[in-house]
């Protein structure tokens, strides 16, 4: 096992790519086939048949999540957001041109949830039970050239409560058709991994070629490295012969003296262009995105990027986006990631499964580190709460039943797909699979001072699975990862560290993630001095952050969570888990501004309020204070300020309403208790010399008067329109919950309205919804046709608002 006793540098690459799927599958001519699929949510007999009548099926575009369009109901499981699963069929007719005769035809799926089977012309291409993994089939033996071909996909999510959070159902990511010659680069067949040398960098390139013909192939492979400005800076040509019906592998290296490094602030991106020639003619070509950087992990000093020691300020995220479910457009993720980075976030944990390829590409482009994770359970199921989180009797559906047959294969595909992304700094093989008595147990659970911070569901249970299995499984998974990438450490999120320390589990890992176990940092650092420790899942309180900030050997933390997500819901009514820095719509919540004050390098000042505590005046101030200044005259109100300034003062209509106070390192919050009087409430952040460095204000609002479009993000055919309820003076009415209707005229359709209210369980499938904190977000997808588009928002008794676009 690789020991991180000394500082170990890890380096990887990323860059720009014109055809996104090229980087994913590494070969051929790819085209997305997302439009005009037929869909039905029932288990149709012989749904794969070419002749079945599907005219009355629903026509949908992919990505498609049928669960999010279902009816919210307490009859469904709280763990997945009280939304339905079921079984569904998809069908699409595609014409494969006669001129493609002699070429191979592949179908590539970025993700299908779950237990899918793919057919073409009635013949099965294969089954893939894993719901998060990308996969591909060679459809060549079943296709008919020069004719229409019927693709059919059966998706079985009848085990709807198979996860602790919302999964979605259906073909919820992109689908591609790939044409290629019989000899081509293999799937995920280009691996670019740099090595820092005394003279600069050496780009090690490993290329796997597939010969599907009946004759040996003499090939030439040309590699060109293209700098961010478009200039070719290095390259080489190599020859090799690949036997008929076999794969061949070429290993080469490209010297680069002084590359522009990929970093958080300057994510410089390169292209590795690989061309395969046979008899002097190009037969395949791909572009692999690359970008040079080094990682350093040290048991005493933590983490360094490109030699710069730093703290990872990370968040955990799930793959849904509120009303959009799991079918999330790239531009939605881009807006969310940019907002997280604005807060001060520099790292993402993909809790607890692979995300869509878009997310990794965006993190590479924007400069965000990624902890790439696979698996929330291995060979035994965890509790899945049906009536609400930690309420009632749990269920035990899950993905554990496929782990034995698919666990290592899915993990290998996960690594091969994502290993060229520079943002990915580690592979995680599991989250909380060592949760005490859920399912594993160990005699140490019988001790009174075992050191657990999470519920352990009783003492030692000799009838439960033996925790000693964890180490052996972990070793197998680590081996599967390192067969395909040795440039990054392997990790996991440990929930029962005190129990896992009695097993071989932590020892199988290169770096150890501790979930909610800050109390073990010091003792474990002393007991296991070579162990590299970080917080893989953490609370939002200041003490958890100070355990990172003030301990050199802890390199970072990942908050639970970065964004509110569906599922893991409390008792009905509850859509999901509400601990995010951002809400379901991707807007910053008060605790997001609190975190910004702790993490951002820029001046920050935020003001929020709530009624002052009546019984415990010294109660710690809240990190969840909304920017509201509407109360009863004279009511005692607690005003809080989240700031990274040394001190702050409070003004009401320009007059000092609260004395200047120093920052508080025990709470991270400055606060004042003052009687309410309507007006403009303002906080001023100052440096130690009383010079102003930041300012923020809120105003008392009057009755709702109008709808106002306050922001429109439009790109790649998607408009994200934010509408705010305002009073006659244009002041946001934070207390408003008016019902808002969206009207669209022109070539576009409504994907959904998101108000970010966790307890609103009304219909999300129509064009009407109530505002929350006076705000609502509309997702508008254009059809691709030219024309004038008008989006109009109305509400009874309020002046409407509209936006016009020319497409």
XYZ file of C-alpha atoms in Angstrom, residues 110-700:
591
model
C -24.071 9.197 -19.635
C -26.439 7.824 -17.008
C -29.751 5.966 -16.607
C -31.453 5.507 -13.230
C -31.574 2.581 -12.928
C -31.431 -1.163 -13.698
C -31.663 -0.476 -17.405
C -31.706 -2.738 -20.440
C -31.021 -1.353 -23.923
C -32.377 -2.859 -27.152
C -32.004 -2.064 -30.836
C -34.373 -3.553 -33.390
C -35.768 -5.793 -30.687
C -32.416 -7.300 -29.713
C -30.877 -6.741 -26.300
C -27.512 -4.982 -26.212
C -27.108 -5.494 -22.475
C -28.138 -4.535 -18.956
C -26.573 -1.992 -16.617
C -28.094 -1.884 -13.140
C -25.993 0.974 -11.752
C -27.879 4.255 -11.975
C -24.987 6.724 -11.915
C -22.402 5.107 -14.158
C -21.792 5.998 -17.835
C -21.821 3.041 -20.227
C -21.675 2.161 -23.913
C -22.825 -0.660 -26.189
C -21.572 -1.808 -29.577
C -24.807 -1.900 -31.572
C -23.149 -2.853 -34.870
C -24.285 -6.511 -35.032
C -27.933 -5.451 -34.614
C -28.242 -2.355 -36.811
C -29.629 -2.152 -40.338
C -27.832 0.327 -42.575
C -29.896 2.515 -44.865
C -33.019 1.931 -42.777
C -34.767 3.156 -39.650
C -33.615 1.451 -36.466
C -35.595 1.347 -33.219
C -33.771 1.976 -29.949
C -35.678 0.898 -26.843
C -34.656 1.288 -23.202
C -36.402 -0.293 -20.243
C -35.730 1.429 -16.920
C -36.695 -0.355 -13.717
C -36.852 1.921 -10.684
C -39.593 -0.101 -9.021
C -37.374 -0.205 -5.914
C -38.144 3.474 -5.506
C -36.811 3.790 -1.937
C -33.365 2.476 -2.865
C -31.416 5.546 -1.768
C -31.129 7.840 1.226
C -31.718 10.866 -1.058
C -33.430 11.727 -4.338
C -32.160 9.835 -7.369
C -34.653 10.589 -10.113
C -35.832 7.995 -12.628
C -35.167 7.483 -16.308
C -32.618 8.526 -18.920
C -31.635 11.614 -16.955
C -28.371 12.381 -18.773
C -27.344 12.728 -22.432
C -27.373 9.903 -24.986
C -24.962 9.794 -27.930
C -24.616 7.785 -31.110
C -21.009 7.189 -32.096
C -19.758 6.074 -35.527
C -16.224 4.737 -35.912
C -14.136 2.660 -38.262
C -13.249 -0.930 -37.345
C -9.881 0.321 -36.061
C -10.153 3.160 -33.572
C -9.094 4.442 -30.177
C -10.710 2.371 -27.434
C -13.436 3.720 -25.154
C -11.819 6.040 -22.596
C -8.611 4.978 -24.318
C -6.499 8.125 -23.893
C -4.937 8.660 -20.484
C -2.776 11.756 -20.036
C -0.861 11.969 -16.773
C 2.020 14.427 -16.329
C 5.068 13.990 -14.211
C 7.037 16.871 -12.799
C 10.719 16.607 -13.679
C 13.834 18.586 -12.917
C 13.514 20.437 -16.212
C 9.765 21.028 -16.145
C 7.086 18.464 -16.912
C 6.837 15.254 -18.840
C 3.386 14.366 -20.123
C 2.990 10.601 -19.982
C 0.404 9.472 -22.525
C -1.126 6.013 -22.615
C -3.296 5.174 -25.634
C -5.314 1.995 -26.123
C -6.313 1.115 -29.691
C -9.015 -1.358 -30.691
C -8.782 -3.405 -33.882
C -12.212 -4.754 -34.733
C -11.203 -5.812 -38.224
C -10.096 -9.220 -39.534
C -6.591 -8.046 -40.449
C -3.591 -6.792 -38.493
C -3.280 -2.999 -38.575
C -0.032 -1.043 -38.944
C -0.765 2.349 -37.384
C 0.846 5.713 -36.718
C -0.257 7.717 -33.703
C 0.417 11.438 -33.603
C 0.076 13.463 -30.387
C 0.059 17.263 -30.329
C -0.092 19.395 -27.200
C -1.858 22.706 -27.763
C -1.452 25.580 -25.298
C -4.386 27.726 -24.091
C -3.671 30.336 -26.784
C -3.984 27.752 -29.549
C -0.291 27.225 -30.276
C 1.077 23.699 -30.622
C 3.912 23.517 -28.101
C 4.999 19.871 -28.272
C 4.211 16.516 -29.814
C 5.473 13.261 -31.307
C 4.632 10.417 -33.707
C 4.853 6.726 -32.863
C 4.174 3.528 -34.811
C 2.628 0.292 -33.612
C 0.893 -2.783 -34.982
C -2.377 -4.101 -33.534
C -3.412 -7.667 -34.177
C -6.811 -8.445 -35.693
C -9.547 -8.659 -33.098
C -7.232 -7.432 -30.325
C -6.368 -4.247 -28.468
C -2.969 -2.622 -28.595
C -1.406 -0.107 -26.244
C 1.024 2.697 -26.926
C 2.937 4.495 -24.187
C 4.779 7.701 -24.953
C 5.858 10.956 -23.311
C 5.903 14.621 -24.319
C 8.371 17.058 -22.732
C 7.017 20.473 -21.660
C 9.480 22.927 -20.163
C 7.328 25.648 -18.565
C 3.610 24.947 -18.874
C 1.025 27.411 -17.599
C -0.277 25.683 -14.486
C -3.907 24.919 -13.707
C -4.907 26.580 -10.435
C -7.993 27.795 -8.616
C -7.534 31.390 -9.759
C -6.037 30.625 -13.186
C -7.355 27.296 -14.500
C -5.110 27.236 -17.573
C -6.255 24.596 -20.017
C -4.467 22.672 -22.753
C -5.533 20.247 -25.484
C -3.947 16.920 -26.253
C -4.898 16.122 -29.853
C -4.432 12.462 -30.739
C -4.616 11.365 -34.387
C -4.484 7.764 -35.632
C -3.307 7.137 -39.223
C -3.367 3.998 -41.337
C -1.601 3.971 -44.697
C -1.173 7.723 -44.342
C -4.910 8.401 -43.885
C -6.589 9.637 -40.712
C -8.886 6.935 -39.333
C -9.604 8.373 -35.877
C -8.974 11.512 -33.888
C -9.813 12.787 -30.432
C -9.035 15.740 -28.203
C -8.326 15.161 -24.525
C -8.681 18.130 -22.232
C -5.577 18.721 -20.126
C -4.069 21.152 -17.627
C -0.871 20.898 -15.567
C -0.884 21.035 -11.777
C 0.627 19.269 -8.773
C -0.985 17.994 -5.589
C 0.930 17.516 -2.351
C -0.444 15.725 0.712
C 1.436 15.610 3.996
C 0.387 14.151 7.340
C 1.676 17.210 9.202
C 1.239 20.093 6.768
C -1.970 19.154 4.947
C -2.445 19.956 1.259
C -0.665 22.063 -1.342
C -1.683 22.901 -4.904
C 1.305 23.655 -7.122
C 3.440 23.913 -3.982
C 1.121 26.413 -2.265
C -0.185 25.152 1.095
C -3.877 25.851 1.504
C -7.100 24.765 3.133
C -9.824 23.079 1.133
C -13.041 25.005 1.728
C -15.348 22.349 0.383
C -19.009 21.475 0.130
C -20.873 18.245 -0.537
C -23.442 18.335 -3.337
C -26.059 15.975 -4.721
C -26.988 15.753 -8.377
C -30.490 17.260 -8.400
C -31.653 20.859 -8.819
C -34.995 21.194 -7.091
C -37.864 21.354 -9.584
C -35.570 20.053 -12.350
C -34.917 16.811 -10.501
C -31.863 14.953 -11.773
C -32.111 16.220 -15.385
C -30.034 19.351 -14.836
C -28.863 21.492 -17.789
C -25.188 22.432 -17.911
C -25.931 26.160 -17.534
C -27.776 25.562 -14.253
C -24.710 23.859 -12.843
C -22.503 26.665 -14.129
C -24.537 29.330 -12.326
C -24.554 27.269 -9.128
C -20.800 26.589 -9.177
C -20.004 30.238 -9.855
C -22.174 31.210 -6.889
C -20.424 28.696 -4.636
C -17.070 30.061 -5.731
C -18.306 33.581 -4.978
C -18.978 32.440 -1.413
C -15.389 31.221 -1.099
C -15.843 27.512 -1.888
C -12.812 25.981 -3.628
C -13.663 22.263 -3.558
C -16.635 20.008 -4.361
C -17.418 16.518 -3.069
C -19.682 14.490 -5.381
C -21.703 12.950 -2.587
C -22.049 10.098 -3.001
C -21.946 9.014 -6.619
C -20.527 10.090 -9.990
C -22.039 13.283 -11.375
C -22.847 14.204 -14.978
C -19.781 14.892 -17.167
C -20.823 18.551 -17.378
C -20.028 19.095 -13.706
C -16.402 17.948 -14.018
C -15.827 19.981 -17.162
C -17.198 23.075 -15.429
C -15.031 22.546 -12.337
C -12.018 22.276 -14.631
C -12.968 25.475 -16.443
C -13.865 27.474 -13.331
C -11.082 26.285 -11.026
C -12.748 24.071 -8.403
C -11.164 20.970 -6.884
C -13.249 17.780 -6.936
C -13.366 14.876 -4.490
C -14.876 12.275 -6.819
C -16.917 9.721 -4.912
C -18.543 6.356 -5.573
C -20.847 4.306 -3.327
C -22.917 4.963 -0.241
C -23.193 1.245 0.502
C -21.295 -1.896 -0.444
C -22.535 -5.452 0.145
C -25.153 -4.702 2.810
C -27.992 -2.142 2.790
C -28.348 0.925 4.971
C -31.499 2.255 6.556
C -33.756 4.169 4.147
C -36.248 6.322 6.075
C -39.774 6.083 4.700
C -41.856 8.336 6.973
C -39.186 10.992 7.356
C -35.523 11.245 8.280
C -34.850 9.111 11.389
C -38.600 8.618 11.853
C -40.543 5.368 12.161
C -39.454 2.061 10.674
C -36.808 2.204 7.915
C -36.738 0.262 4.684
C -33.740 -1.588 3.277
C -33.979 -1.329 -0.485
C -30.728 -0.286 -2.128
C -27.984 -1.051 -4.641
C -26.136 -3.505 -2.407
C -27.514 -6.464 -4.367
C -25.570 -5.485 -7.496
C -22.314 -4.655 -5.721
C -20.831 -8.156 -5.844
C -21.188 -8.447 -9.615
C -20.710 -4.804 -10.629
C -18.875 -2.983 -7.827
C -15.340 -3.168 -9.181
C -16.365 -2.868 -12.839
C -18.430 0.255 -12.182
C -15.593 1.708 -10.128
C -13.102 1.054 -12.922
C -15.366 2.740 -15.485
C -15.857 5.665 -13.117
C -12.098 6.187 -12.853
C -11.414 5.702 -16.570
C -14.093 8.220 -17.526
C -12.921 10.980 -15.178
C -9.168 10.449 -14.780
C -8.130 13.206 -17.209
C -9.854 15.977 -15.247
C -7.353 18.137 -13.354
C -10.031 19.216 -10.899
C -10.291 15.678 -9.513
C -7.799 15.427 -6.661
C -8.890 12.107 -5.100
C -11.074 9.049 -5.621
C -13.461 8.173 -2.805
C -14.591 4.540 -2.656
C -17.376 5.007 -0.135
C -19.353 7.182 2.217
C -20.261 6.073 5.733
C -20.226 2.399 4.818
C -18.768 2.027 8.320
C -21.739 3.670 10.027
C -22.051 1.937 13.421
C -24.682 -0.814 13.268
C -25.877 0.495 9.909
C -25.049 -2.156 8.916
C -21.684 -3.204 10.418
C -20.961 -3.871 14.057
C -17.874 -4.447 16.216
C -17.235 -5.207 19.920
C -15.904 -1.685 20.452
C -19.489 -0.450 20.135
C -20.087 -1.938 23.565
C -17.633 0.451 25.182
C -18.809 3.560 26.999
C -16.049 5.786 25.619
C -15.879 4.622 22.032
C -15.765 8.201 20.738
C -18.729 8.181 18.357
C -20.405 11.449 17.410
C -23.195 9.845 15.386
C -26.012 7.541 16.467
C -24.841 3.952 16.752
C -28.242 2.256 17.075
C -27.398 0.440 20.268
C -24.301 -1.393 21.409
C -22.402 -4.257 19.844
C -24.635 -6.530 17.751
C -22.952 -9.898 17.093
C -25.665 -10.779 14.564
C -24.859 -7.775 12.359
C -22.248 -7.913 9.576
C -18.730 -8.003 11.002
C -16.943 -4.673 10.588
C -13.669 -6.527 9.970
C -14.935 -7.099 6.401
C -14.493 -3.393 5.687
C -10.734 -3.572 5.326
C -10.797 -6.458 2.828
C -13.461 -4.840 0.651
C -11.614 -1.525 0.748
C -8.387 -3.182 -0.406
C -10.156 -4.672 -3.431
C -11.685 -1.334 -4.347
C -8.404 0.536 -3.933
C -6.745 -1.996 -6.223
C -9.468 -1.464 -8.842
C -8.861 2.285 -8.748
C -5.088 2.087 -8.962
C -5.172 -0.245 -11.944
C -6.395 2.761 -13.927
C -4.957 5.773 -12.096
C -2.056 5.965 -9.645
C -1.669 9.729 -9.837
C -4.263 10.470 -7.139
C -4.878 9.235 -3.610
C -7.779 6.962 -2.721
C -9.986 7.994 0.174
C -13.373 7.436 1.822
C -15.721 9.252 4.179
C -15.504 7.423 7.530
C -18.527 7.735 9.809
C -17.512 5.342 12.585
C -13.818 6.215 12.813
C -13.496 4.727 16.294
C -14.844 1.436 14.960
C -12.974 1.537 11.650
C -9.687 2.134 13.475
C -10.081 -1.425 14.785
C -10.153 -2.725 11.178
C -7.950 -2.522 8.116
C -10.203 0.073 6.485
C -8.312 3.333 7.208
C -5.000 1.605 6.492
C -6.171 0.708 2.978
C -6.653 4.403 2.174
C -4.083 6.985 1.120
C -5.928 9.828 2.838
C -8.687 9.441 5.437
C -11.918 11.446 5.438
C -13.624 11.924 8.824
C -17.375 12.609 8.827
C -18.464 14.775 11.794
C -15.563 13.543 13.902
C -13.521 16.638 14.729
C -13.134 15.296 18.262
C -10.832 12.546 16.918
C -8.461 14.811 14.973
C -5.870 15.353 17.703
C -5.926 11.877 19.242
C -5.788 10.096 15.876
C -3.048 12.388 14.587
C -0.991 11.420 17.608
C -1.856 7.714 17.401
C -1.468 7.444 13.587
C 1.195 10.070 12.749
C 1.437 9.016 9.091
C -2.303 9.290 8.467
C -3.420 12.221 6.299
C -6.716 13.469 7.727
C -9.388 15.870 6.525
C -13.069 16.524 7.178
C -15.024 14.718 4.468
C -18.417 15.769 5.836
C -18.950 18.503 8.397
C -21.447 20.688 10.179
C -21.729 24.432 9.479
C -20.825 25.637 12.974
C -17.728 27.718 13.556
C -16.134 25.133 15.849
C -15.995 22.612 12.993
C -14.258 25.169 10.772
C -11.822 26.241 13.508
C -10.792 22.591 13.849
C -9.533 22.924 10.273
C -8.352 26.527 10.360
C -6.304 26.122 13.530
C -4.833 22.654 12.895
C -2.076 22.607 10.301
C -2.370 18.861 9.768
C -6.082 19.010 8.775
C -6.178 20.111 5.142
C -9.871 20.935 4.725
C -13.537 20.258 5.293
C -16.629 19.557 3.184
C -19.836 21.072 4.545
C -23.086 19.171 4.497
C -24.274 20.666 2.201
C -23.410 23.195 -0.465
C -26.913 23.241 -1.956
C -30.326 22.170 -0.666
C -31.296 18.846 -2.203
C -34.335 16.627 -2.622
C -34.735 13.571 -0.432
C -33.528 12.677 3.048
C -36.683 14.586 3.881
C -38.099 15.123 7.315
C -41.700 14.327 8.157
C -44.209 15.370 5.509
C -44.342 18.141 4.334
C -40.672 18.293 3.417
C -39.163 18.149 -0.064
C -35.621 17.518 1.054
C -32.628 18.393 3.189
C -32.405 22.105 3.911
C -28.862 22.621 5.170
C -27.354 24.129 2.003
C -25.415 27.334 1.591
C -27.599 27.783 -1.495
C -31.310 26.997 -1.744
C -33.036 24.728 -4.282
C -32.911 27.532 -6.854
C -29.203 28.150 -6.353
C -29.562 31.437 -4.457
C -27.377 32.262 -1.460
C -29.079 31.620 1.881
C -28.133 33.498 5.059
C -25.784 30.674 6.120
C -24.134 31.063 2.721
C -23.290 34.657 3.563
C -22.111 33.520 6.991
C -19.743 31.084 5.281
C -18.643 33.785 2.850
C -17.594 35.902 5.820
C -15.449 32.979 7.043
C -14.002 31.882 3.703
C -13.887 34.764 1.240
C -10.771 36.850 0.633
C -12.950 39.816 -0.394
C -14.651 42.221 2.063
C -17.990 40.798 3.198
C -20.870 42.345 5.131
C -24.357 40.883 5.468
C -27.278 41.951 7.621
C -30.166 39.767 8.786
C -32.766 39.851 11.544
C -35.186 37.825 13.672
C -37.124 38.430 16.908
C -34.774 38.594 19.883
C -34.939 35.544 22.198
C -37.338 36.201 25.057
C -35.987 33.715 27.585
C -32.308 33.347 26.732
C -30.949 36.728 25.722
C -27.412 35.354 25.606
C -28.308 32.574 23.183
C -25.746 32.315 20.386
C -26.804 34.367 17.350
C -28.144 32.490 14.339
C -26.406 31.894 10.999
C -29.876 31.657 9.389
C -31.149 35.237 9.726
C -33.002 36.439 6.622
C -32.705 40.056 5.387
C -36.143 41.163 6.656
C -36.935 44.507 8.312
C -40.714 44.307 8.855
C -41.945 43.839 12.440
C -44.253 45.439 14.993
C -43.206 48.906 16.181
C -41.087 48.637 19.305
C -40.637 44.843 19.036
C -37.173 43.810 20.206
C -35.287 42.455 17.198
C -31.916 40.734 16.988
C -29.854 42.169 14.146
C -26.920 40.033 13.068
C -23.937 40.874 10.927
C -21.817 38.312 9.118
C -18.567 40.000 8.174
C -14.836 39.429 7.804
C -14.205 43.002 8.908
C -12.476 43.573 12.246
C -15.512 45.410 13.614
C -18.924 46.720 12.581
C -21.484 49.363 13.488
C -25.232 49.565 12.926
C -27.155 52.476 11.394
C -30.906 53.115 11.120
C -31.777 55.817 8.606
C -28.191 57.048 8.866
C -28.158 57.332 12.655
C -26.168 54.949 14.834
C -28.537 52.325 16.240
C -25.961 49.977 17.715
C -22.507 50.674 19.058
C -19.407 49.586 17.203
C -18.531 45.985 18.083
C -15.482 43.868 17.429
C -15.676 40.590 15.540
C -16.408 37.529 17.647
C -14.189 34.496 17.046
C -16.424 32.302 19.211
C -19.506 32.697 16.982
C -18.258 34.512 13.884
C -21.252 36.849 14.275
C -21.683 40.424 15.535
C -25.182 41.228 16.781
C -27.352 43.900 18.396
C -30.797 43.712 20.031
C -32.766 46.862 19.137
C -36.446 47.925 19.054
C -37.971 47.866 15.595
C -38.645 51.076 13.711
C -39.322 51.060 9.993
C -36.629 52.472 7.739
C -33.258 51.650 6.220
C -31.153 49.385 8.440
C -27.477 49.345 7.552
C -24.324 47.631 8.770
C -20.853 49.056 8.145
C -17.768 46.838 8.333
C -14.506 48.509 9.351
C -10.837 47.650 9.610
C -8.896 47.963 12.930
C -8.369 51.670 12.204
C -12.112 52.279 11.821
C -11.924 52.709 8.037
C -14.961 51.428 6.173
C -14.311 48.337 4.032
C -17.825 46.928 3.503
C -21.476 47.890 3.798
C -24.869 46.198 3.494
C -28.445 47.312 4.092
C -32.080 46.216 4.138
C -35.270 48.314 4.017
C -38.740 47.986 5.441
